[in-house]
Amino acid sequence: EGSQGSPSHCGAMLNIGFGMGLVDDAIQSHSPALHVICEAHPQVLARAEAWAKGKSNVRLAPGRWQDVLLAKVEALGPGFMFDGVFFDTYEETVEDLLPLLSRILRPGGRFSYCNVYQPHQAERNVAFSAYLAGRLSALGFRAAFRPLSVAVPTPEEWL
């Protein structure tokens, strides 16, 4: 997680990568004023569209985030910035987003991402996290990495 302070409210949130919608459910539980989702995969986008029905605060940005994000931010108004940004895409690196953070994340906002780099090799995961902390620091962000415990369902529960 990279941070320029603590968010004072859950105003405008961005999720890059809808996936199974778990993060979006969590974001919605805080009733954000605006919740933007970038999603490129057509089948996942269809699930995001179905999920978003009836949620007046949700805006979808269909397409690769690299192609649609800045245009979406500009369309929201001059100087618009998000209060929180989450990144979890398939087979892309969070490093590509880092140079844009200062343009899309307000001072005091929060940035988080899914880090499954070498999940079964703790040393490599720690090394990558330390590397990203340095990258975030060079961009003016404070970085704190907090592992989360996740209850893993049995194989039968996945079916």
Coordinates of C-alpha atoms in Angstrom, one line a residue:
E1 CA 0.0 0.0 0.0
G2 CA 1.3 3.4 -0.9
S3 CA -0.1 6.4 1.0
Q4 CA 0.3 10.2 1.0
G5 CA -1.5 10.3 4.4
S6 CA -4.9 8.9 5.6
P7 CA -8.0 9.4 3.6
S8 CA -10.6 11.4 5.4
H9 CA -13.6 9.9 3.6
C10 CA -14.5 7.4 0.9
G11 CA -15.2 9.8 -1.9
A12 CA -13.9 8.8 -5.3
M13 CA -12.5 5.3 -5.7
L14 CA -10.8 3.6 -8.6
N15 CA -10.4 -0.1 -9.2
I16 CA -8.2 -1.3 -12.1
G17 CA -9.3 -4.8 -12.8
F18 CA -12.7 -6.1 -11.8
G19 CA -11.9 -9.8 -11.6
M20 CA -14.4 -11.5 -9.4
G21 CA -15.6 -8.1 -8.0
L22 CA -14.4 -8.8 -4.4
V23 CA -12.6 -5.5 -4.1
D24 CA -15.6 -3.7 -5.6
D25 CA -17.9 -5.3 -3.1
A26 CA -15.6 -4.0 -0.3
I27 CA -15.4 -0.5 -1.9
Q28 CA -19.2 -0.4 -2.2
S29 CA -19.6 -1.3 1.5
H30 CA -18.2 2.1 2.3
S31 CA -20.7 3.9 0.0
P32 CA -18.2 5.9 -2.1
A33 CA -19.5 9.0 -3.9
L34 CA -17.9 7.7 -7.1
H35 CA -16.6 4.2 -7.9
V36 CA -14.8 3.8 -11.3
I37 CA -13.8 0.4 -12.6
C38 CA -11.4 -0.2 -15.5
E39 CA -11.8 -3.6 -17.1
A40 CA -10.4 -4.9 -20.4
H41 CA -11.5 -8.5 -20.6
P42 CA -14.9 -8.7 -22.4
Q43 CA -16.3 -11.6 -20.3
V44 CA -15.2 -10.0 -17.1
L45 CA -16.5 -6.6 -18.3
A46 CA -19.9 -8.3 -18.9
R47 CA -19.9 -9.5 -15.2
A48 CA -18.9 -6.0 -14.1
E49 CA -21.8 -4.5 -16.1
A50 CA -24.3 -6.9 -14.5
W51 CA -22.8 -6.2 -11.0
A52 CA -23.0 -2.4 -11.6
K53 CA -26.7 -2.4 -12.5
G54 CA -28.6 -0.2 -10.0
K55 CA -25.4 1.2 -8.5
S56 CA -25.7 4.9 -9.4
N57 CA -22.2 5.7 -8.1
V58 CA -20.4 3.2 -10.4
R59 CA -18.9 4.2 -13.7
L60 CA -17.2 1.6 -15.9
A61 CA -14.2 2.4 -18.1
P62 CA -14.2 -0.5 -20.6
G63 CA -10.8 -1.2 -22.2
R64 CA -7.2 -1.5 -21.2
W65 CA -6.5 0.9 -18.3
Q66 CA -3.5 2.2 -20.2
D67 CA -5.8 3.3 -23.0
V68 CA -8.8 4.6 -21.0
L69 CA -7.8 5.8 -17.6
L70 CA -6.5 9.3 -18.2
A71 CA -9.4 10.1 -20.6
K72 CA -11.8 8.9 -17.9
V73 CA -10.1 11.1 -15.3
E74 CA -10.1 14.1 -17.6
A75 CA -13.8 13.6 -18.3
L76 CA -14.5 13.8 -14.6
G77 CA -13.3 17.4 -14.5
P78 CA -10.3 19.6 -14.3
G79 CA -7.9 18.6 -11.5
F80 CA -10.0 15.5 -10.6
M81 CA -8.2 13.0 -8.4
F82 CA -9.2 9.8 -6.7
D83 CA -9.3 9.3 -2.9
G84 CA -8.3 5.7 -3.3
V85 CA -6.8 3.5 -6.1
F86 CA -6.6 -0.3 -6.2
F87 CA -4.7 -2.3 -8.9
D88 CA -5.2 -6.0 -9.6
T89 CA -4.9 -6.9 -13.3
Y90 CA -4.1 -10.2 -14.9
E91 CA -0.5 -10.6 -16.1
E92 CA 0.4 -7.0 -15.8
T93 CA 2.7 -5.3 -13.3
V94 CA 1.8 -2.6 -10.9
E95 CA 5.0 -0.8 -11.8
D96 CA 3.4 0.5 -15.0
L97 CA 0.8 2.5 -13.0
L98 CA 3.3 4.1 -10.5
P99 CA 4.3 7.0 -12.8
L100 CA 0.6 8.0 -13.0
L101 CA -0.2 7.9 -9.3
S102 CA 0.6 11.6 -8.7
R103 CA -1.8 12.5 -11.5
I104 CA -4.7 10.4 -10.3
L105 CA -4.4 10.0 -6.5
R106 CA -5.1 13.0 -4.4
P107 CA -2.7 14.0 -1.6
G108 CA -3.8 12.0 1.5
G109 CA -5.3 9.3 -0.7
R110 CA -4.6 5.6 -0.5
F111 CA -3.1 3.2 -3.1
S112 CA -3.1 -0.6 -2.8
Y113 CA -2.6 -3.5 -5.1
C114 CA -2.7 -7.2 -5.2
N115 CA 0.8 -8.6 -4.9
V116 CA 1.0 -12.3 -5.9
Y117 CA 4.5 -12.1 -7.2
Q118 CA 6.2 -15.4 -6.3
P119 CA 3.5 -16.3 -3.7
H120 CA 5.2 -19.5 -2.8
Q121 CA 8.7 -18.0 -2.6
A122 CA 8.6 -15.7 0.5
E123 CA 12.1 -14.3 -0.1
R124 CA 11.3 -13.2 -3.7
N125 CA 7.9 -11.7 -2.5
V126 CA 9.6 -9.7 0.2
A127 CA 12.3 -8.5 -2.2
F128 CA 9.7 -7.4 -4.7
S129 CA 7.7 -5.6 -2.0
A130 CA 10.9 -3.8 -0.8
Y131 CA 11.7 -2.8 -4.4
L132 CA 8.2 -1.4 -4.9
A133 CA 8.5 0.5 -1.5
G134 CA 11.6 2.2 -2.9
R135 CA 9.8 3.1 -6.2
L136 CA 6.8 4.5 -4.2
S137 CA 9.2 6.5 -1.9
A138 CA 11.0 8.0 -4.9
L139 CA 7.6 9.2 -6.1
G140 CA 6.8 10.9 -2.8
F141 CA 4.6 8.2 -1.3
R142 CA 5.0 6.5 2.1
A143 CA 4.8 2.7 1.7
A144 CA 3.5 0.2 4.2
F145 CA 3.0 -3.5 3.4
R146 CA 0.4 -5.3 5.3
P147 CA -0.1 -9.0 4.7
L148 CA -3.7 -10.0 4.9
S149 CA -5.0 -13.4 6.2
V150 CA -7.5 -14.9 3.8
A151 CA -9.7 -17.9 4.6
V152 CA -9.1 -20.3 1.8
P153 CA -12.2 -22.3 0.9
T154 CA -12.1 -26.0 0.4
P155 CA -12.1 -27.3 -3.2
E156 CA -15.8 -28.1 -2.9
E157 CA -16.6 -24.5 -2.0
W158 CA -15.0 -23.3 -5.2
L159 CA -17.3 -25.4 -7.3

